[in-house]
Tab-separated table of C-alpha atoms and ligand atoms in Angstrom:
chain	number	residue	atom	x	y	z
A	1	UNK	CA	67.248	31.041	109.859
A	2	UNK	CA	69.516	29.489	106.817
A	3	UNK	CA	72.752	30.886	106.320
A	4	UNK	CA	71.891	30.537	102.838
A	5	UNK	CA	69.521	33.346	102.728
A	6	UNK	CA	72.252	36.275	104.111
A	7	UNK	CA	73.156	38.352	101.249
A	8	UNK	CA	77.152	37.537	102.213
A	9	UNK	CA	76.923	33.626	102.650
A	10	UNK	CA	79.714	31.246	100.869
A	11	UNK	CA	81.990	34.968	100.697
A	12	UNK	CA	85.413	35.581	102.398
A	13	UNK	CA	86.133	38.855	103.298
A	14	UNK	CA	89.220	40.546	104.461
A	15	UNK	CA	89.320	43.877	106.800
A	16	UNK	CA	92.637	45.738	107.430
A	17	UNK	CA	93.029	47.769	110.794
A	18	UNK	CA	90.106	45.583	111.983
A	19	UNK	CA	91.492	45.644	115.962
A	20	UNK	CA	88.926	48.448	117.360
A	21	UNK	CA	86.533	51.064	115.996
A	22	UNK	CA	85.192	50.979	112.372
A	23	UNK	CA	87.025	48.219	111.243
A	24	UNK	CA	85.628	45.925	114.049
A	25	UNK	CA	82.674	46.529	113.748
A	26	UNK	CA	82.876	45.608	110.013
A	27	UNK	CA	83.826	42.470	110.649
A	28	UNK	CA	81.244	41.593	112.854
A	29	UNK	CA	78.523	43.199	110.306
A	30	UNK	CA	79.863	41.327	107.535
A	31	UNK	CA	80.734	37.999	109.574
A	32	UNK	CA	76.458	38.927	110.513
A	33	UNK	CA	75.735	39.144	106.837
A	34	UNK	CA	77.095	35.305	106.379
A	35	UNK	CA	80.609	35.923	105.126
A	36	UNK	CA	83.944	34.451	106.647
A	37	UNK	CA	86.443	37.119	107.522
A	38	UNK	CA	90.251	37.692	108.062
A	39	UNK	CA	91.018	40.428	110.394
A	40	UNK	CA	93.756	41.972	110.265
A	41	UNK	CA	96.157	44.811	112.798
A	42	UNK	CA	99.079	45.884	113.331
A	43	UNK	CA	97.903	45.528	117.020
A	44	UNK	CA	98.053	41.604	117.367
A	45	UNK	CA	96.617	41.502	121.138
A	46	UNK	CA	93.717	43.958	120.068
A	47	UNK	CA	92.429	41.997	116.646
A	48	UNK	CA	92.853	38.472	118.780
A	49	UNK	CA	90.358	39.560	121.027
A	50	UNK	CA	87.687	40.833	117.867
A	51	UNK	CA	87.913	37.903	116.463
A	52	UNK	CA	87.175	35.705	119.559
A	53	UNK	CA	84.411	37.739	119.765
A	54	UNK	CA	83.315	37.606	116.290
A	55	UNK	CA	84.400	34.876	115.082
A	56	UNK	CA	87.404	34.773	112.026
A	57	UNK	CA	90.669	35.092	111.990
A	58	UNK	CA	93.660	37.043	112.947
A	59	UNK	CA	96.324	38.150	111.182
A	60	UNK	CA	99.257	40.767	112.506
A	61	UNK	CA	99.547	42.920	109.549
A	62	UNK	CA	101.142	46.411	109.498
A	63	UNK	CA	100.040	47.839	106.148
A	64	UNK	CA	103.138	49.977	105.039
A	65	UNK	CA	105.110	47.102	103.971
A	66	UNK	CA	104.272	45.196	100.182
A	67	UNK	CA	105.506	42.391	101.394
A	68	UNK	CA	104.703	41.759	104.607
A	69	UNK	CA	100.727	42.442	103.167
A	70	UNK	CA	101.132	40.039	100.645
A	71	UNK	CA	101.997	37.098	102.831
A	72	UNK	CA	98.945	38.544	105.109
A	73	UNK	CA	96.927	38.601	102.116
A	74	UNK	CA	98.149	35.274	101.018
A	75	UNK	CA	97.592	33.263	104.478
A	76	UNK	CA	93.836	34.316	103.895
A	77	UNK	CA	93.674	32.707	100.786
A	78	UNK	CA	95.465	29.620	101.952
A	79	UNK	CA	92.875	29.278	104.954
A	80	UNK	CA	89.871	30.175	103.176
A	81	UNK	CA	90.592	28.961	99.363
A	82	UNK	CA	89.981	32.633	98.609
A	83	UNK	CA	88.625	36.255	99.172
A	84	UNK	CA	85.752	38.366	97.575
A	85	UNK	CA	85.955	41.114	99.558
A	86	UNK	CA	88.598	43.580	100.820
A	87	UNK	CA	87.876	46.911	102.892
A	88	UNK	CA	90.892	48.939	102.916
A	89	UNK	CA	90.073	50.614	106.684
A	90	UNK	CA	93.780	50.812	108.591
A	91	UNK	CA	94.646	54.442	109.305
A	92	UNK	CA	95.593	57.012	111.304
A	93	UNK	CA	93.859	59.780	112.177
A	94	UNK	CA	95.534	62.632	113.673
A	95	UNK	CA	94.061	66.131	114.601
A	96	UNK	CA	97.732	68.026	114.489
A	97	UNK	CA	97.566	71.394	113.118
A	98	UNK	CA	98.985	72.528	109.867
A	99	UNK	CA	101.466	74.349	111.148
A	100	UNK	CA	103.201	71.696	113.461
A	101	UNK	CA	103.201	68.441	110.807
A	102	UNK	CA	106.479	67.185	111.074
A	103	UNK	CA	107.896	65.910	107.875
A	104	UNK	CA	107.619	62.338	109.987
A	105	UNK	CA	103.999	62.712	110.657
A	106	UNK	CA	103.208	63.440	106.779
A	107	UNK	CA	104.964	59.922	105.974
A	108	UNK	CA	103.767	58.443	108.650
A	109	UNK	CA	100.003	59.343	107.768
A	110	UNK	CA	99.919	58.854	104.011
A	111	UNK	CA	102.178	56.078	104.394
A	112	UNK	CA	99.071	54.345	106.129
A	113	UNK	CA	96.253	55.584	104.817
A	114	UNK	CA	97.258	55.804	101.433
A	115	UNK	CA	100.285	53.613	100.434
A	116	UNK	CA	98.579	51.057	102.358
A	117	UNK	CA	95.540	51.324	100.880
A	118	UNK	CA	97.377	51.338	97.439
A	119	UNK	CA	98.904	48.178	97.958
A	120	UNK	CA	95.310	46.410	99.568
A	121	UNK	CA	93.384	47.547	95.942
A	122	UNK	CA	96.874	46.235	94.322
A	123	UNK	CA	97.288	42.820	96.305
A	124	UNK	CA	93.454	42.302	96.644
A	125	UNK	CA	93.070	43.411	92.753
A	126	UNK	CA	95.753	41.091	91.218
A	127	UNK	CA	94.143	37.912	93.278
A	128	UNK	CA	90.108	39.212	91.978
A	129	UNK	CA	91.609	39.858	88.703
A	130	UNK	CA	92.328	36.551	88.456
A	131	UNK	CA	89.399	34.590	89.297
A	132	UNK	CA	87.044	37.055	87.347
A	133	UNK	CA	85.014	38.844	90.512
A	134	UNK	CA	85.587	40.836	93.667
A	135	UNK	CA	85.199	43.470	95.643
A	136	UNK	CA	87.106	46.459	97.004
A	137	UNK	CA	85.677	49.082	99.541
A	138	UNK	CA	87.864	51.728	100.622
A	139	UNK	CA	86.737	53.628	104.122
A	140	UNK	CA	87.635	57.614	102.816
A	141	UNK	CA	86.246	59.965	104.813
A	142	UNK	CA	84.625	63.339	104.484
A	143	UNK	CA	87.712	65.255	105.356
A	144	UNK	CA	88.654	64.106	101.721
A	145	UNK	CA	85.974	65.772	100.410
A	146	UNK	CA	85.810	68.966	101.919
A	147	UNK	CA	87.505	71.313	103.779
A	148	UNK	CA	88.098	70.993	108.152
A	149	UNK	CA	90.476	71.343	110.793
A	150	UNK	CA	88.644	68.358	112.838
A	151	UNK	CA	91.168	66.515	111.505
A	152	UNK	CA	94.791	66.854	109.859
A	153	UNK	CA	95.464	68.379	106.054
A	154	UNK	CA	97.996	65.305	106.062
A	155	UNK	CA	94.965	62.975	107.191
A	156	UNK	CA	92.274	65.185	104.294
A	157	UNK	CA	95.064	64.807	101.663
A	158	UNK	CA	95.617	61.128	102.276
A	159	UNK	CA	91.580	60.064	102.029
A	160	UNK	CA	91.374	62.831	98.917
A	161	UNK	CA	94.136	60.668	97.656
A	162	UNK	CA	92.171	57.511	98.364
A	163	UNK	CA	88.948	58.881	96.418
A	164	UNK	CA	91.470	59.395	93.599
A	165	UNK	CA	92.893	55.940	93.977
A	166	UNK	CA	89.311	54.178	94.444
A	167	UNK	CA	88.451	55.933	90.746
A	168	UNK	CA	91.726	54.384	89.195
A	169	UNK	CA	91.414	50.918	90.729
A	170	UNK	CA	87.873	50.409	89.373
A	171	UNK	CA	88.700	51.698	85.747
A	172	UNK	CA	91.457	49.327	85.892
A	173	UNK	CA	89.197	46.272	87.519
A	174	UNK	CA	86.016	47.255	85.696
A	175	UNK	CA	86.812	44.682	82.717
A	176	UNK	CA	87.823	41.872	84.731
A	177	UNK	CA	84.595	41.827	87.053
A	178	UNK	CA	85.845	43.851	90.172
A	179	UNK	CA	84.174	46.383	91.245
A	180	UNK	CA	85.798	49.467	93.484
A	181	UNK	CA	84.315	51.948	95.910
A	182	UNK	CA	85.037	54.546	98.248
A	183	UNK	CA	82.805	55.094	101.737
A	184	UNK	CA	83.039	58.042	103.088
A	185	UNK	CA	81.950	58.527	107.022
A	186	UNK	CA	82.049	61.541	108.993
A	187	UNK	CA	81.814	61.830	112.740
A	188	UNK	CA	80.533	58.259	113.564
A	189	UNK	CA	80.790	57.118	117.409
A	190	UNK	CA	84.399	55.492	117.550
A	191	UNK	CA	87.530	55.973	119.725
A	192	UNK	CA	88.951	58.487	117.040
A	193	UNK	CA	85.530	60.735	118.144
A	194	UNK	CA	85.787	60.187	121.717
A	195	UNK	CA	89.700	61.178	121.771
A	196	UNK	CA	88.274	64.457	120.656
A	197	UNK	CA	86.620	65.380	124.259
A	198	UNK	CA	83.129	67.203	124.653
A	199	UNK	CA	84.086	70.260	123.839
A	200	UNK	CA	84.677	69.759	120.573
A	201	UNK	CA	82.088	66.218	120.190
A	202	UNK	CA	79.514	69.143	120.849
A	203	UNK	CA	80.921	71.492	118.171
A	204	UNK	CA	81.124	68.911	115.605
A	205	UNK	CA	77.189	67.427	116.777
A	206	UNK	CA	76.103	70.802	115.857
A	207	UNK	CA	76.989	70.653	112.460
A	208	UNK	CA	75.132	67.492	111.403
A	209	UNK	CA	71.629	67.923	110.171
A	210	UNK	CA	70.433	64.772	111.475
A	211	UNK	CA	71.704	66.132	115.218
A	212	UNK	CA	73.798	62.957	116.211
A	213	UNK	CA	76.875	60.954	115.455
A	214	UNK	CA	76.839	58.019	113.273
A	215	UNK	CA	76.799	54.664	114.601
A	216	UNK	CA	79.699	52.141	113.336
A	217	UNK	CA	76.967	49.621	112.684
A	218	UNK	CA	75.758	52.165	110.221
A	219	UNK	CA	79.382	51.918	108.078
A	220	UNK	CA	79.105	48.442	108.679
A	221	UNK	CA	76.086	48.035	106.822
A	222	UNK	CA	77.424	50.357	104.276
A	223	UNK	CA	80.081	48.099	103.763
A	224	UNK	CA	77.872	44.844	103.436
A	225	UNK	CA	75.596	46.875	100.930
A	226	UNK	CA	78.484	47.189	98.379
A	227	UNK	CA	79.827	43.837	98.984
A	228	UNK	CA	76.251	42.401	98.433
A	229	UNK	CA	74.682	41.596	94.775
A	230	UNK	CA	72.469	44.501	95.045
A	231	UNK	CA	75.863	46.944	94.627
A	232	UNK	CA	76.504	44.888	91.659
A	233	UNK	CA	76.325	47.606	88.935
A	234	UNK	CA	78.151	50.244	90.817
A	235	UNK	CA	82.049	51.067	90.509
A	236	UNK	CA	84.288	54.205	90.958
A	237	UNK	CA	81.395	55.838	93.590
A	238	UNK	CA	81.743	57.245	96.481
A	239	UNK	CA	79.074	56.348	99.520
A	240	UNK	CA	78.730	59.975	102.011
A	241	UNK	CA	77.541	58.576	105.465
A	242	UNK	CA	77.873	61.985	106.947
A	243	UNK	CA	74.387	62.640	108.392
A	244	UNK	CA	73.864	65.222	105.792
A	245	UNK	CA	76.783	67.295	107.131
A	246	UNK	CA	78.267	66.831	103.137
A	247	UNK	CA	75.554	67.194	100.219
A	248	UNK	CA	76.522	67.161	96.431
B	1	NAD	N1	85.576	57.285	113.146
B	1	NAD	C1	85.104	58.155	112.272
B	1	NAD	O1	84.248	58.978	112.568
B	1	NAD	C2	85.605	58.138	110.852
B	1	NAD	C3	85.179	59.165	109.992
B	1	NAD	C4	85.630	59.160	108.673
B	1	NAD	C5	86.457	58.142	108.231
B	1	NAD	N2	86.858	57.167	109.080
B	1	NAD	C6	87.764	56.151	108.545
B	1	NAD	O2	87.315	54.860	108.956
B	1	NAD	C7	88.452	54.017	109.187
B	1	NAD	C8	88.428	53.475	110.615
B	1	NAD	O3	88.370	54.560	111.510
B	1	NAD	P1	88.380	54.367	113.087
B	1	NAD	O4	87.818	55.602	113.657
B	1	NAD	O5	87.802	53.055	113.435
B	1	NAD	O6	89.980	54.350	113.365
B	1	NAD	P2	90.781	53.800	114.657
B	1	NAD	O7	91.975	54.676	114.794
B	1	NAD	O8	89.874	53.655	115.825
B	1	NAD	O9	91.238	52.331	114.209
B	1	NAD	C9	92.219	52.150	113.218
B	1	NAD	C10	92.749	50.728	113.295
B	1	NAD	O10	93.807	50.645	112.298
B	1	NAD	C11	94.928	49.963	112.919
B	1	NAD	N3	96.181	50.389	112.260
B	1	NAD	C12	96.839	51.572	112.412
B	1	NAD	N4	97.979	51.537	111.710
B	1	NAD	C13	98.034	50.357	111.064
B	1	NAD	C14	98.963	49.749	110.174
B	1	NAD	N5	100.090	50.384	109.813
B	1	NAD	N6	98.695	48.520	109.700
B	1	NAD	C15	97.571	47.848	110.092
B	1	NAD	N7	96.662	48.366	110.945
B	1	NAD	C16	96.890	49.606	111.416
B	1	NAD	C17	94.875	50.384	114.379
B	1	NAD	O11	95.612	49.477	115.211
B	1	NAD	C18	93.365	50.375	114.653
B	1	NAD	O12	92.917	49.109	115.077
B	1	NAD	C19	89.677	54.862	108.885
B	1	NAD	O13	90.075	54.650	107.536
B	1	NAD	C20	89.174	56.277	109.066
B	1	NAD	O14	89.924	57.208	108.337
B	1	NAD	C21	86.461	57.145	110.388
């Protein structure tokens, strides 16, 4: 088949926290969709070996620091001549209870998920800005949406945060061509999921409509949906992918 007909072809992309889970296989579903990708992880060894597998390349990136994501960002362009896409994905997701956080933790977590986050839209937003077109994607989750101790309130305030974040990047971005959204999974098949052991898998199956887990192809998909012309007119929305577990 010709390249030229994937929705994706002749577009760079650029995933953060692409070493395992979601974020790897979003590479490979957009690399499948025709685009080039930068993967990047602040796990070296791990996003080496994705990208042998899928093809792109790899960049140690730890997402906390401006700077340091910048040059990341900026090594992209330099191989590539430029990107059109950047999924915000890096995180951390953990299941501690409210009442032992440590004050570390909290800065830890939001830190990550959010600060990082804040400076991909910023970093990825200045460079789109510029050349008149772009997209952002931001992997939320439905712990920002709604209440549950399946996960941490540090970990529900941080992707709440992002949804908030998502909405201010794409008023910002909306003149200049760049469009912003937020996906927002729940309970898809993934390392996070299987750290949780079968008692609780089982407990969280139950709750989903549809009766199973989500597959990461499925977010991948997502994710090569709003980078594709067909998103083109939406900005500032949030995508559920939560087997129905999440209706508004
Ligand atoms: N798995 C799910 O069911 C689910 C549900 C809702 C939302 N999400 C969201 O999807 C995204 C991916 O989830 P996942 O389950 O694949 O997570 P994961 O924990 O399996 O993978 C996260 C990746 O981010 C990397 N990372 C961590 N800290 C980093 C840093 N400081 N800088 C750069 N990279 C860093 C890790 O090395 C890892 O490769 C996350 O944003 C998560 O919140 C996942």
């Amino acid at each position: 088949m010709s390249t030229t007909l994937l929705p994706l072809s002749g577009r760079v992309a650029f995933v953060t926290g692409a070493g395992q889970g979601l974020g790897a296989a979003i590479a490979r579903g957009l690399v499948e969709a025709g685009a080039r990708v930068a993967l990047a992880d602040i796990d070296l060894g791990k996003v080496e070996s994705v990208a042998a597998s899928v093809g792109g390349l790899a960049l140690p990136l730890d997402v906390r620091d401006e700077r340091a994501f910048t040059e990341c960002f900026d090594k992209a362009v330099a191989h590539f001549g430029a990107v059109d896409i950047m999924v915000n994905n890096a995180a951390r997701t953990p299941t501690t209870s409210i009442w032992d956080i440590t004050s570390q933790e909290w800065d830890e977590v939001l830190a990550i998920n959010l600060r990082g986050s804040f400076f991909g839209c910023r970093i990825a937003g200045r460079h789109m800005r510029g050349r008149g077109e772009g997209r952002i994607i931001n992997l939320t989750s439905m712990a920002g949406q709604q209440a549950s101790t399946a996960t941490g309130a540090h970990y529900a305030a941080s992707k709440a945060g992002l949804l908030a974040l998502t909405r201010s990047f794409a008023q910002e971005l909306a003149p200049h061509g760049v469009t912003v959204n937020a996906l927002a999974p729940a309970a898809i098949l993934s390392p996070a999921l299987e750290a949780m052991g079968p008692e609780r898998q089982q407990t969280v199956k139950a709750g989903i409509p549809l009766g199973r887990f989500g597959l990461p192809e499925e977010v991948a998909a997502a994710v090569v949906y709003l980078a594709s012309p067909a998103a083109a007119f939406m900005t500032g929305a949030t995508l559920d992918l939560n087997g129905g577990r999440f209706m508004r």
